Coordinates of C-alpha atoms and ligand atoms in Angstrom, one line a residue:
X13 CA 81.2 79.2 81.3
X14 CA 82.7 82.2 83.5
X15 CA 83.3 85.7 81.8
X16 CA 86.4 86.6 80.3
X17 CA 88.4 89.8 81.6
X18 CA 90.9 91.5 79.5
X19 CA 93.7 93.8 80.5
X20 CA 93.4 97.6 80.0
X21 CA 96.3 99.0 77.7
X22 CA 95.8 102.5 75.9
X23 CA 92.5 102.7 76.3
X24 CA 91.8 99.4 74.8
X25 CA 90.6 96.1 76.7
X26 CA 93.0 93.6 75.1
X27 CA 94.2 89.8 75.6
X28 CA 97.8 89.1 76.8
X29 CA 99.9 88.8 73.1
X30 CA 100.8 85.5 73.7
X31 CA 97.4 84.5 75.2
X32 CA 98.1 83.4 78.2
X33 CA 95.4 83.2 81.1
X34 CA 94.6 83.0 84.9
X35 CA 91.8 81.2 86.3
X36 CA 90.4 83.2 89.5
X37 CA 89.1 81.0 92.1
X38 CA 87.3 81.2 95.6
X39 CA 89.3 80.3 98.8
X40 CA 86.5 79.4 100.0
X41 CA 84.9 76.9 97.7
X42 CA 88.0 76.5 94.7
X43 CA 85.0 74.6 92.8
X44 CA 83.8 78.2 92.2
X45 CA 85.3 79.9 89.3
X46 CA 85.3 83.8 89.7
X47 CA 86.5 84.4 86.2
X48 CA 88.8 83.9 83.8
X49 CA 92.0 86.6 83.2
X50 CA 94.4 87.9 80.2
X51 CA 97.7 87.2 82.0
X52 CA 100.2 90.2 80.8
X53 CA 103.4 89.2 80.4
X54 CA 106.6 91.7 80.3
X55 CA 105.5 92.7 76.4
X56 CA 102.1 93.5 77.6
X57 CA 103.2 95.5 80.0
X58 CA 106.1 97.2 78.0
X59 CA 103.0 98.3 76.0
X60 CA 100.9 99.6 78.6
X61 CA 104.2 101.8 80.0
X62 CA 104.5 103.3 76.2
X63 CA 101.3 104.1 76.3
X64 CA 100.9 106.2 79.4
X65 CA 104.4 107.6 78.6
X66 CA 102.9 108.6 75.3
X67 CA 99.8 110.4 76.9
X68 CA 101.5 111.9 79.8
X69 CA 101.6 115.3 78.8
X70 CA 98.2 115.7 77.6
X71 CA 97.7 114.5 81.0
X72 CA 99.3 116.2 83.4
X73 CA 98.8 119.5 81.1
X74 CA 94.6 119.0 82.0
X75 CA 93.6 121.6 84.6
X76 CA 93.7 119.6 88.2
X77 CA 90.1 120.5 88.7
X78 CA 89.4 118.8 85.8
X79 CA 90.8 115.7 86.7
X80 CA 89.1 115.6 90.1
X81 CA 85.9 115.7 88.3
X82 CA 86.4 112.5 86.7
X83 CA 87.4 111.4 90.2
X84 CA 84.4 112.1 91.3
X85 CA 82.3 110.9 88.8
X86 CA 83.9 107.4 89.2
X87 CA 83.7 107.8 93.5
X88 CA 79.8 107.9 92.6
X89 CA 80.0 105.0 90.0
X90 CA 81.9 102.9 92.6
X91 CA 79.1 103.7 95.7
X92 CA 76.5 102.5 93.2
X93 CA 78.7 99.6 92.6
X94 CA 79.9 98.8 96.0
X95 CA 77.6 96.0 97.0
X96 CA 79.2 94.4 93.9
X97 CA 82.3 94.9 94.5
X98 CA 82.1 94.0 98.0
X99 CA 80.4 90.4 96.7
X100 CA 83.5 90.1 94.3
X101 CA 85.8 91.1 97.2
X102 CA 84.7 88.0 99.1
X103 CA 84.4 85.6 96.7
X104 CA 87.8 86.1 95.4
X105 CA 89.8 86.9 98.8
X106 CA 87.2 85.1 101.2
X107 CA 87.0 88.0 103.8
X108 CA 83.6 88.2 105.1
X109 CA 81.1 90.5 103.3
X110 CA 80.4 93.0 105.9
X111 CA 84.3 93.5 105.8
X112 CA 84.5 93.8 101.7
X113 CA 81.5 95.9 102.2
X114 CA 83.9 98.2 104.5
X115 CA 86.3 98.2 102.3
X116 CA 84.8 98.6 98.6
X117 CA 82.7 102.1 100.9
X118 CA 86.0 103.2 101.7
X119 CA 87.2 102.8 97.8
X120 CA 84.8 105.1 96.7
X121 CA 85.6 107.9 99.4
X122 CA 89.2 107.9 98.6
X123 CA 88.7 108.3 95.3
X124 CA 86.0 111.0 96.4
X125 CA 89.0 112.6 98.9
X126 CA 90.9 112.9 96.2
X127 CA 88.8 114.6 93.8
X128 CA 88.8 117.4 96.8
X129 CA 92.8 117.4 96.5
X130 CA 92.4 119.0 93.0
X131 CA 91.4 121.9 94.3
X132 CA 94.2 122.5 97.0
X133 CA 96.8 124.5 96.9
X134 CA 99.9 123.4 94.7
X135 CA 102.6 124.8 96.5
X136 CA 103.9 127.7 98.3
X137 CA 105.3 131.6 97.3
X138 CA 108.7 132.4 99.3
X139 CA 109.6 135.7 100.3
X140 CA 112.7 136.5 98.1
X141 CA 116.4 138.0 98.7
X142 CA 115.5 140.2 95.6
X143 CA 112.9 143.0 95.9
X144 CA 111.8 142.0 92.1
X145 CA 111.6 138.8 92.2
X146 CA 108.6 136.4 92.9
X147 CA 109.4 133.2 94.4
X148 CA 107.6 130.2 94.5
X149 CA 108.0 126.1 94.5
X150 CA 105.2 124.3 92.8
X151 CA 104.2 120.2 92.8
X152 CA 104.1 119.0 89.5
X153 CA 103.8 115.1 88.0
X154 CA 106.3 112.7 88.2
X155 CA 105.3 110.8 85.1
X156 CA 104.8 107.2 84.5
X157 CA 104.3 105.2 88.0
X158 CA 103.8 102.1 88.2
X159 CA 101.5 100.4 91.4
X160 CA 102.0 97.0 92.6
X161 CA 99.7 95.7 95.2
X162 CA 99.0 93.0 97.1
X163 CA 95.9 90.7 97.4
X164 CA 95.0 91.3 100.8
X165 CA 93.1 95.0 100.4
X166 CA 92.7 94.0 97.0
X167 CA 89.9 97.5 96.3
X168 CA 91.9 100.0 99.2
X169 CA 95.4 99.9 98.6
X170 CA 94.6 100.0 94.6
X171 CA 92.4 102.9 95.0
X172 CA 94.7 104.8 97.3
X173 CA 97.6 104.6 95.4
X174 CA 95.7 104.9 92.2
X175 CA 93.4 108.0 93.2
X176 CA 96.5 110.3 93.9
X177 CA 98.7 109.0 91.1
X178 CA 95.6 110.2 89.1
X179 CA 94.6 113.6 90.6
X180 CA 98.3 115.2 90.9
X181 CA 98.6 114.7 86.7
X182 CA 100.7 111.4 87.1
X183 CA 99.9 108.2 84.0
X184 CA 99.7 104.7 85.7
X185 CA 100.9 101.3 85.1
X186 CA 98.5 98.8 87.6
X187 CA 99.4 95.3 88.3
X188 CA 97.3 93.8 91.0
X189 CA 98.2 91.1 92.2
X190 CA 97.5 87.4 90.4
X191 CA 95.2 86.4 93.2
X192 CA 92.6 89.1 93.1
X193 CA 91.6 90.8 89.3
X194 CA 88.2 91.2 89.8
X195 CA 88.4 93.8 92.1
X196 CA 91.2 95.6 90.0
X197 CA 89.3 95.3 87.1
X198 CA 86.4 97.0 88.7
X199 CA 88.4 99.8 89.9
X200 CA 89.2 100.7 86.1
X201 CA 86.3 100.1 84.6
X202 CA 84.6 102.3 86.7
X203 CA 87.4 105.2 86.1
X204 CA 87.0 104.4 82.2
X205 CA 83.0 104.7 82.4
X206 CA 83.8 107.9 84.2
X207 CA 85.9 109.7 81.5
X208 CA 89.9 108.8 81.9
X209 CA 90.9 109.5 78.6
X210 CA 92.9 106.4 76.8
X211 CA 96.6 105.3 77.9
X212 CA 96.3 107.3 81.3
X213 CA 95.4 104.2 83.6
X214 CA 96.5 100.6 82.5
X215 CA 95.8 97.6 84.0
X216 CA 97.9 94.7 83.3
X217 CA 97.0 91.5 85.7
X218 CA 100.0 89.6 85.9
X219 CA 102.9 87.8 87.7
X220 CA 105.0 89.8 89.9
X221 CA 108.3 88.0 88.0
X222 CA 106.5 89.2 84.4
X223 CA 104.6 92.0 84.5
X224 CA 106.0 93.5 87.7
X225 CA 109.6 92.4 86.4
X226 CA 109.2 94.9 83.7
X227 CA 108.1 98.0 85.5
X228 CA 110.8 97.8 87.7
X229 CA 113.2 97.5 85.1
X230 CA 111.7 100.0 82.3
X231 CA 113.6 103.1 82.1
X232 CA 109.9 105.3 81.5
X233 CA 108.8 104.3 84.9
X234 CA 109.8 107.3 87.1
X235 CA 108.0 106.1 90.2
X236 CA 106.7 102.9 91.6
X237 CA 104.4 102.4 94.8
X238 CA 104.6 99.2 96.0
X239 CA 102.8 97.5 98.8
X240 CA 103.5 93.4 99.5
X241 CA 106.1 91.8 101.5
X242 CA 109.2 92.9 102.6
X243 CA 111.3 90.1 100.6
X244 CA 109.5 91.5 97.5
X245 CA 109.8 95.3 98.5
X246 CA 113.7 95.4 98.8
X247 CA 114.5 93.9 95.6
X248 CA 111.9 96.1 94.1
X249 CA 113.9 99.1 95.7
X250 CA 117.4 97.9 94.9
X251 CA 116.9 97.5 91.2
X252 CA 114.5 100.3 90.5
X253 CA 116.4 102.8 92.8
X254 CA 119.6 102.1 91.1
X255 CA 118.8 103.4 87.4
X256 CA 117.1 106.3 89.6
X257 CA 113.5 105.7 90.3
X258 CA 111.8 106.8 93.0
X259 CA 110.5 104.1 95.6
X260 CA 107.8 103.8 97.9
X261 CA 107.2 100.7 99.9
X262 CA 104.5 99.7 102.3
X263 CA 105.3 96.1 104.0
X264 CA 105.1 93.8 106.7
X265 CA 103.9 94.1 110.1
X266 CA 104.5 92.0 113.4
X267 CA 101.4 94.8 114.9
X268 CA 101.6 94.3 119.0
X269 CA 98.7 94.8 121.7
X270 CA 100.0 95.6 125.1
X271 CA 97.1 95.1 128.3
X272 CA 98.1 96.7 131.1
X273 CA 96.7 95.6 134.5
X274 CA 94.6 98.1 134.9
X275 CA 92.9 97.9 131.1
X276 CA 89.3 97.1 130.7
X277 CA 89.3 93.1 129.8
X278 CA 86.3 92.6 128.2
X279 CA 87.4 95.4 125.8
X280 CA 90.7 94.4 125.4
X281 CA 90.1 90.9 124.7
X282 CA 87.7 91.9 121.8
X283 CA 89.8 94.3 120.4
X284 CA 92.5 92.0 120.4
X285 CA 91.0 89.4 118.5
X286 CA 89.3 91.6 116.3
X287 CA 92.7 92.8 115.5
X288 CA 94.1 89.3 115.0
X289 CA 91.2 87.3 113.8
X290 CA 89.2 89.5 110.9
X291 CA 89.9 89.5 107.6
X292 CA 92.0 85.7 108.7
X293 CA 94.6 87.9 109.8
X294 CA 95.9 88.6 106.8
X295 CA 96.1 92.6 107.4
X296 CA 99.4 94.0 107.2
X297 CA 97.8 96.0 110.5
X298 CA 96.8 92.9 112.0
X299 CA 97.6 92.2 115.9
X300 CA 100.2 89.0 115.5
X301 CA 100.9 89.0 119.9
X302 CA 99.9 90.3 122.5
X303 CA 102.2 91.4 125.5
X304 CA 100.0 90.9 128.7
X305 CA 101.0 92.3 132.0
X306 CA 101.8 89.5 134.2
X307 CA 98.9 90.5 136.9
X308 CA 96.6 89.4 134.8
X309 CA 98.1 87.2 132.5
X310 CA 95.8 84.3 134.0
X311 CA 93.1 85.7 133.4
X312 CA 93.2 87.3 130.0
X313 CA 94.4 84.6 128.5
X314 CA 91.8 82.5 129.9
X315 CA 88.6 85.0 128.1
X316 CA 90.6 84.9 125.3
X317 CA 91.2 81.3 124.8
X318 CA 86.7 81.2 125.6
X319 CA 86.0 84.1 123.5
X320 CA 88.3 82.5 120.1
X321 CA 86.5 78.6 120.6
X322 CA 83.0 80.7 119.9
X323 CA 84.2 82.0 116.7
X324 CA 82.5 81.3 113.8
X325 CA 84.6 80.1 110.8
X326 CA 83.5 79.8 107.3
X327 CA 82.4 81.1 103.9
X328 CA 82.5 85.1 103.8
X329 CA 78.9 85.4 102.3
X330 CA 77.7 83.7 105.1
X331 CA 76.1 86.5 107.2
X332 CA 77.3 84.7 110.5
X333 CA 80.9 84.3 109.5
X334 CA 83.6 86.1 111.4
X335 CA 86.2 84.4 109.9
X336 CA 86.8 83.5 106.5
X337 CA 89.4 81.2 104.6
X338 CA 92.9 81.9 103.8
X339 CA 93.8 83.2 100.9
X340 CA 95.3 80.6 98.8
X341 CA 96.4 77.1 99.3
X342 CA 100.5 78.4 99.8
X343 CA 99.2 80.8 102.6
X344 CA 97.6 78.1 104.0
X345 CA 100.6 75.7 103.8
X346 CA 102.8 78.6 105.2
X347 CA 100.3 79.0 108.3
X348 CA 100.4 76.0 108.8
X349 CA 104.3 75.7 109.2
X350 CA 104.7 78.6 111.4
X351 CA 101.9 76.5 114.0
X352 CA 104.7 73.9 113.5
X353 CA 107.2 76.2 114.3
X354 CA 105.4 77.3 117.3
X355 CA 105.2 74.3 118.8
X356 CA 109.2 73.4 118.3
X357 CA 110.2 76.7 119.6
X358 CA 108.6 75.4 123.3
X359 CA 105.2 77.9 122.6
X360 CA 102.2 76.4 124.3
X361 CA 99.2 75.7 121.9
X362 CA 95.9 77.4 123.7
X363 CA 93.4 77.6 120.7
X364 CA 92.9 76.2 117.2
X365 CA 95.8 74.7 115.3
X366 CA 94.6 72.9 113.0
X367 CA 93.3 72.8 109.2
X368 CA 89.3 72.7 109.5
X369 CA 87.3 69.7 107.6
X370 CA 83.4 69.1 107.3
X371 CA 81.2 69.8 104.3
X372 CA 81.4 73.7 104.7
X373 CA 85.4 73.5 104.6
X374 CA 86.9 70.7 102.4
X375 CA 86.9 72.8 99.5
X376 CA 88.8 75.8 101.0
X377 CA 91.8 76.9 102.7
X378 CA 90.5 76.9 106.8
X379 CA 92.2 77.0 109.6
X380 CA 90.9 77.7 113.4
X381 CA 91.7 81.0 114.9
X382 CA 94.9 80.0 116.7
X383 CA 96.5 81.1 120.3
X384 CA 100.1 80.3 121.8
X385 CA 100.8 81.6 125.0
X386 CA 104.3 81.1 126.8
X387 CA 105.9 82.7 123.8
X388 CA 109.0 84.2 124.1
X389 CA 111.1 87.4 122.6
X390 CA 113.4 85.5 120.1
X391 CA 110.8 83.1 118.8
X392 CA 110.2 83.3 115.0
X393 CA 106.2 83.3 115.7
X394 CA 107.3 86.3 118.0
X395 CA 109.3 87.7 115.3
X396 CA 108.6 86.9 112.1
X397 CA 105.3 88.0 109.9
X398 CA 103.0 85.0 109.7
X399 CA 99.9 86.8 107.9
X400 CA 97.2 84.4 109.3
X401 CA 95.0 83.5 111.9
X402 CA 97.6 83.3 114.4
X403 CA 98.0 84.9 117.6
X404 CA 101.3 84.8 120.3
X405 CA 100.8 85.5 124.2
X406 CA 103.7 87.2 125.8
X407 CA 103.8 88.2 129.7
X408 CA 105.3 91.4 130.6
X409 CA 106.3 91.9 134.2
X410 CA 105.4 95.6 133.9
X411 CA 105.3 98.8 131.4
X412 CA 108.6 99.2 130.7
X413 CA 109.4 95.4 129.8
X414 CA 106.2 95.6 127.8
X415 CA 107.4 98.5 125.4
X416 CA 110.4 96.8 125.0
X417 CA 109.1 93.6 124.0
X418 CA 106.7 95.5 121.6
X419 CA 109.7 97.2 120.2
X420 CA 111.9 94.0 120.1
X421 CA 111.0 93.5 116.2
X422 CA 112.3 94.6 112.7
X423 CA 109.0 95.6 112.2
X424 CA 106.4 98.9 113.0
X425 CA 103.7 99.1 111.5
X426 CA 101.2 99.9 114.1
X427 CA 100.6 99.4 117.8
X428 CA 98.3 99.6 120.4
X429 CA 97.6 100.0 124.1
X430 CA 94.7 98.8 126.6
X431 CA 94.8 100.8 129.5
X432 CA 92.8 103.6 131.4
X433 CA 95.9 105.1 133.0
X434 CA 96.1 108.5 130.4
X435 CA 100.0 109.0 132.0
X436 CA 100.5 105.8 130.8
X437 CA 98.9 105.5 127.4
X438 CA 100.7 109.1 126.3
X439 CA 104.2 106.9 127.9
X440 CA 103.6 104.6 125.4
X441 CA 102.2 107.0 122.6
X442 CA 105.9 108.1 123.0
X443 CA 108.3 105.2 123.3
X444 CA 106.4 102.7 121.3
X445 CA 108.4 102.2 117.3
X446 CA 105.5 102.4 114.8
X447 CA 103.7 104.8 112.3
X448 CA 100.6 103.9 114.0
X449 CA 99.4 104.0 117.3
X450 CA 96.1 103.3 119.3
X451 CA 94.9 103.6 122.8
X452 CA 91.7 102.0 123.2
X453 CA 91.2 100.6 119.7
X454 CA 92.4 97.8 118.0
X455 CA 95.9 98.0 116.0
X456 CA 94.1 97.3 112.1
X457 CA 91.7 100.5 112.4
X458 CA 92.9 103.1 109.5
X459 CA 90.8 105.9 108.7
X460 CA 91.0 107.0 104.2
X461 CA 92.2 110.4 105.2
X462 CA 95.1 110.4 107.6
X463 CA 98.8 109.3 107.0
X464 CA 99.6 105.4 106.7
X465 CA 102.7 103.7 107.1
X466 CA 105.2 102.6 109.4
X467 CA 108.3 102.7 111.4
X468 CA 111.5 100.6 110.5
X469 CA 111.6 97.9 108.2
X470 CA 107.5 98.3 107.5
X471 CA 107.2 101.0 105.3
X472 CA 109.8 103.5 103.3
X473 CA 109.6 106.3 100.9
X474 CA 107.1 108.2 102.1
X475 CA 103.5 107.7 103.7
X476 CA 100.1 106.7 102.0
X477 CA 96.9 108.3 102.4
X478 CA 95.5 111.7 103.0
X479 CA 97.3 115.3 102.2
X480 CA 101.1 113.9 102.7
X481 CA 100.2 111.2 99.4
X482 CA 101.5 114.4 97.1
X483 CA 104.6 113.7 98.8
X484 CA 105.6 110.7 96.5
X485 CA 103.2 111.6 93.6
X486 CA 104.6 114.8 92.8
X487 CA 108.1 116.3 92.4
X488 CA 108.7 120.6 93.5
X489 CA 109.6 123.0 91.0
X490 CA 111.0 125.9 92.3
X491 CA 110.7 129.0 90.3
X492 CA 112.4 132.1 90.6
X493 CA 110.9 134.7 88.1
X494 CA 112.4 138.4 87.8
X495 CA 110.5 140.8 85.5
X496 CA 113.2 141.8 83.9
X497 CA 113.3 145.8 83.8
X498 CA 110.9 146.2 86.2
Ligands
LIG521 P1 104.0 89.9 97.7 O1 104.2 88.5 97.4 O2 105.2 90.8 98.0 O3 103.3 90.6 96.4 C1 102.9 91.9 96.3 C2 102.8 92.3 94.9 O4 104.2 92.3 94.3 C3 102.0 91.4 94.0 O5 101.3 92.1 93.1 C4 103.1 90.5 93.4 O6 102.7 89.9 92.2 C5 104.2 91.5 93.1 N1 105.5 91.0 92.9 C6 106.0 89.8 93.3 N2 107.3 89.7 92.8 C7 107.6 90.8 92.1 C8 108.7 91.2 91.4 N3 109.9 90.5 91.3 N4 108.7 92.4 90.8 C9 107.6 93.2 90.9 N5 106.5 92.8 91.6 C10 106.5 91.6 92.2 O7 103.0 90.2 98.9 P2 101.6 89.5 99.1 O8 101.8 88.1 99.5 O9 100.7 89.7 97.9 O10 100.9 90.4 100.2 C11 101.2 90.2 101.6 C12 102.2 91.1 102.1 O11 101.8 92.5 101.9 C13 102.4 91.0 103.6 O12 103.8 91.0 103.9 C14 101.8 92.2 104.2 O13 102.2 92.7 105.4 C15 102.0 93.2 103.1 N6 101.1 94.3 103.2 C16 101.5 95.6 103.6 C17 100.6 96.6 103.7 C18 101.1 97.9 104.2 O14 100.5 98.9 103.9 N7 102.2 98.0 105.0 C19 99.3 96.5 103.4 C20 98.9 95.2 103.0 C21 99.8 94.2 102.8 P3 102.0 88.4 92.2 O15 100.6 88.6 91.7 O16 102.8 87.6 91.3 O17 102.0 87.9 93.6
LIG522 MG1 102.2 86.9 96.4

């Protein structure tokens, strides 16, 4: 029998009221049952947004300090959890465990980071026009905001959305997504066991049409922070923006590498597929082509296509795996079709292709890391976000066409350049359209304490991470006081 998991509403672990369930399962191995999970509906999660309405004030009326310490008490609870979490991580997304290790490490120093906020500054004294009077603009709560995220960083997009909502005096609504509770649910267990008084954090696992549905629509959610795909994002943004809700969206990515002729190979060819190959690809971050100079086109192509036919493809827990399953049998499907695609569009298969079978794969979602080359500017695998295992070559005849093809996208996210020539790298530091930028490194690395977001249609509303997450967590009150008769 596998354990039961309830949602979180008003303190209170609860069943969905019409008792419906979801069955978590491994990608890897879909034999494997992960658990089993209250599925909120839009009544459920009409609750949970009275509830943190309903305790909002006590809330945000609690000294900040006070609030970071129960940050930090549940940073430390989640470090002496984090080989846990990291296991759950890759059992129920199927990235590898030294990347779900990463990942649940990083959870607990954003939540540690942002224990540290509380004792910032809250805003700024103006010099005034009148000699009397003392001038200053303050950042105060929003109120009730909801958080919608994705599967794919199922412990670091929760926590840094979560951990700021928390510290600047805000009450949350969470819906993770369907595919990946467990992770969620450790996140607020851990800030329960650390002290989070009742009603303040909700977690309501659930469909995005159901759950997700309603925090969009209910007029007590002031803010929602969503991060998922772009399809997903702009309805969010029209409805919720429209009866005045404030909107932040983190979304797709079509991330480029450029190698310049002069670039270290070796390097770049690792970088690049660690860009496009860990975590399957499915990083919003994630390098989806790289734009080659056409010097050494040949060759790079050539140690990439060697390099990709050594990696090793299978089950996360594996300690040899560099490559884990897709997430879910539709991603797979949809992976699948854009290889299809590929092919049509006149792009020349190099590497992989193909859905894996064998003993260690028939009961998960595997495909081999996968190379085109000959792709061209206005091919859909050159534009569009495939989230997978899927790599496009693109020759450039020199810098200039190469920033312009990296550019030639709705997208940008991040970016980055191979290249020892520092006039050139600080050239494309400029020109290049994303939030993002790397010179040397590959284009998923994000550190838990600088800005994140993107350029164009990848992100709007205001960056993630670090200092500038106050930005969409908090609203400025500007205060004019005169002692009057003084
Ligand atoms: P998705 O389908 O857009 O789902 C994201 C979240 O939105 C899920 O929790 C989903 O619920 C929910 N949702 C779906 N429909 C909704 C609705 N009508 N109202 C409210 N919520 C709704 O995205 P995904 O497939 O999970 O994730 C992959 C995407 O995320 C990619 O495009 C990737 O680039 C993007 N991403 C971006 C970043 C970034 O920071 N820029 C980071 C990671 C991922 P369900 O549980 O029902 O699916
Ligand atoms: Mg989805």
């Amino acid at each position: 029998m596998s354990r039961t998991y309830q949602n979180y509403i008003d303190g209170q672990w609860m069943p969905a009221l019409d008792g419906s369930t979801t069955t978590d399962k491994n990608p890897a191995n879909t034999e494997e049952v992960i658990g089993v999970f209250a599925l909120a509906g839009r009544a459920d999660a009409a609750r949970a947004i009275e509830a943190a309405a309903k305790v909002f004030p006590a809330w945000a009326k609690m000294p900040m300090p006070k609030r970071g310490e129960i940050l930090h008490r549940a940073a430390a609870l989640f470090e002496a959890r984090a080989d846990e979490i990291a296991e759950a991580l890759t059992r129920e997304e199927g990235k590898t465990l030294a990347e779900s290790k990463g990942e649940a490490l990083r959870g607990a120093m954003i939540l540690r980071f942002f224990a540290g906020e509380t004792m910032q500054p809250t805003g700024e004294i103006y010099p005034s026009a009148s000699a009397n009077t003392f001038l200053y603009a303050e950042r105060v709560p929003t109120g009730v905001v909801a958080l919608i995220t994705p599967w794919n960083f199922p412990v670091a997009i929760p926590t840094w959305k979560v951990a700021p909502a928390l510290a600047y005096g805000n009450t949350v609504v969470f819906k993770p997504a369907e595919l990946t509770p467990l992770t969620a649910w450790h996140l607020v267990d851990v800030l329960e066991k650390a002290g989070l008084p009742p009603g303040v954090l909700n977690l309501l696992v659930g469909r995005g049409s159901q759950a997700g549905q309603e925090f969009v629509e209910n007029p007590l959610v002031k803010a929602i922070s969503f991060t998922g795909s772009n399809v997903v994002g702009a309805r969010i943004a029209a409805q919720a923006t429209a009866r005045g809700a404030k909107v932040q969206l983190e979304m797709g990515g079509k991330n480029p590498v450029v190698v310049l002729a002069d670039a270290d190979l070796k390097q770049a060819v690792e970088l690049t597929i660690a860009g496009a190959m860990l975590s399957t690809g499915q990083k919003c971050t994630a390098t989806s082509r790289v734009i080659v100079q056409r010097e050494i086109l040949d060759e790079f192509r050539d140690r990439l296509t060697d390099r990709v036919a050594t990696l090793k493809v299978g089950n996360g827990m594996h300690p040899d795996t560099y490559m884990g399953p897709l997430v879910s049998a539709d991603a797979e499907q949809g992976v699948l079709n854009y290889i299809e695609i590929g092919k049509a569009e006149g792009a020349r298969l190099v590497a992989g292709g193909v859905k894996l079978y064998g003993d260690e794969y028939d009961r998960g979602y595997f495909i081999a890391p996968t190379v085109f080359d000959r792709v061209t500017a206005e091919m859909k695998i050159a534009q569009e976000e495939i989230f997978g295992p899927v790599l496009a070559v693109m020759e450039a005849r020199d810098f200039d066409e190469a920033v312009r093809l990296a550019n030639h996208t709705q997208f940008g996210l991040s970016a980055s350049v191979m290249t020892r020539d520092l006039g050139l790298a600080l050239r494309f530091v400029r020109e290049i359209e994303a939030g993002i930028v790397h010179v040397n490194s590959q284009t998923a690395g994000a550190e838990p304490h600088v800005p994140f977001g993107g350029f164009k249609s990848s992100s709007s509303g205001g960056r993630e991470q670090g200092k500038v997450a106050r930005e969409f967590f908090t609203q400025i009150k500007t205060v004019y006081i005169d002692p009057s008769g003084a």
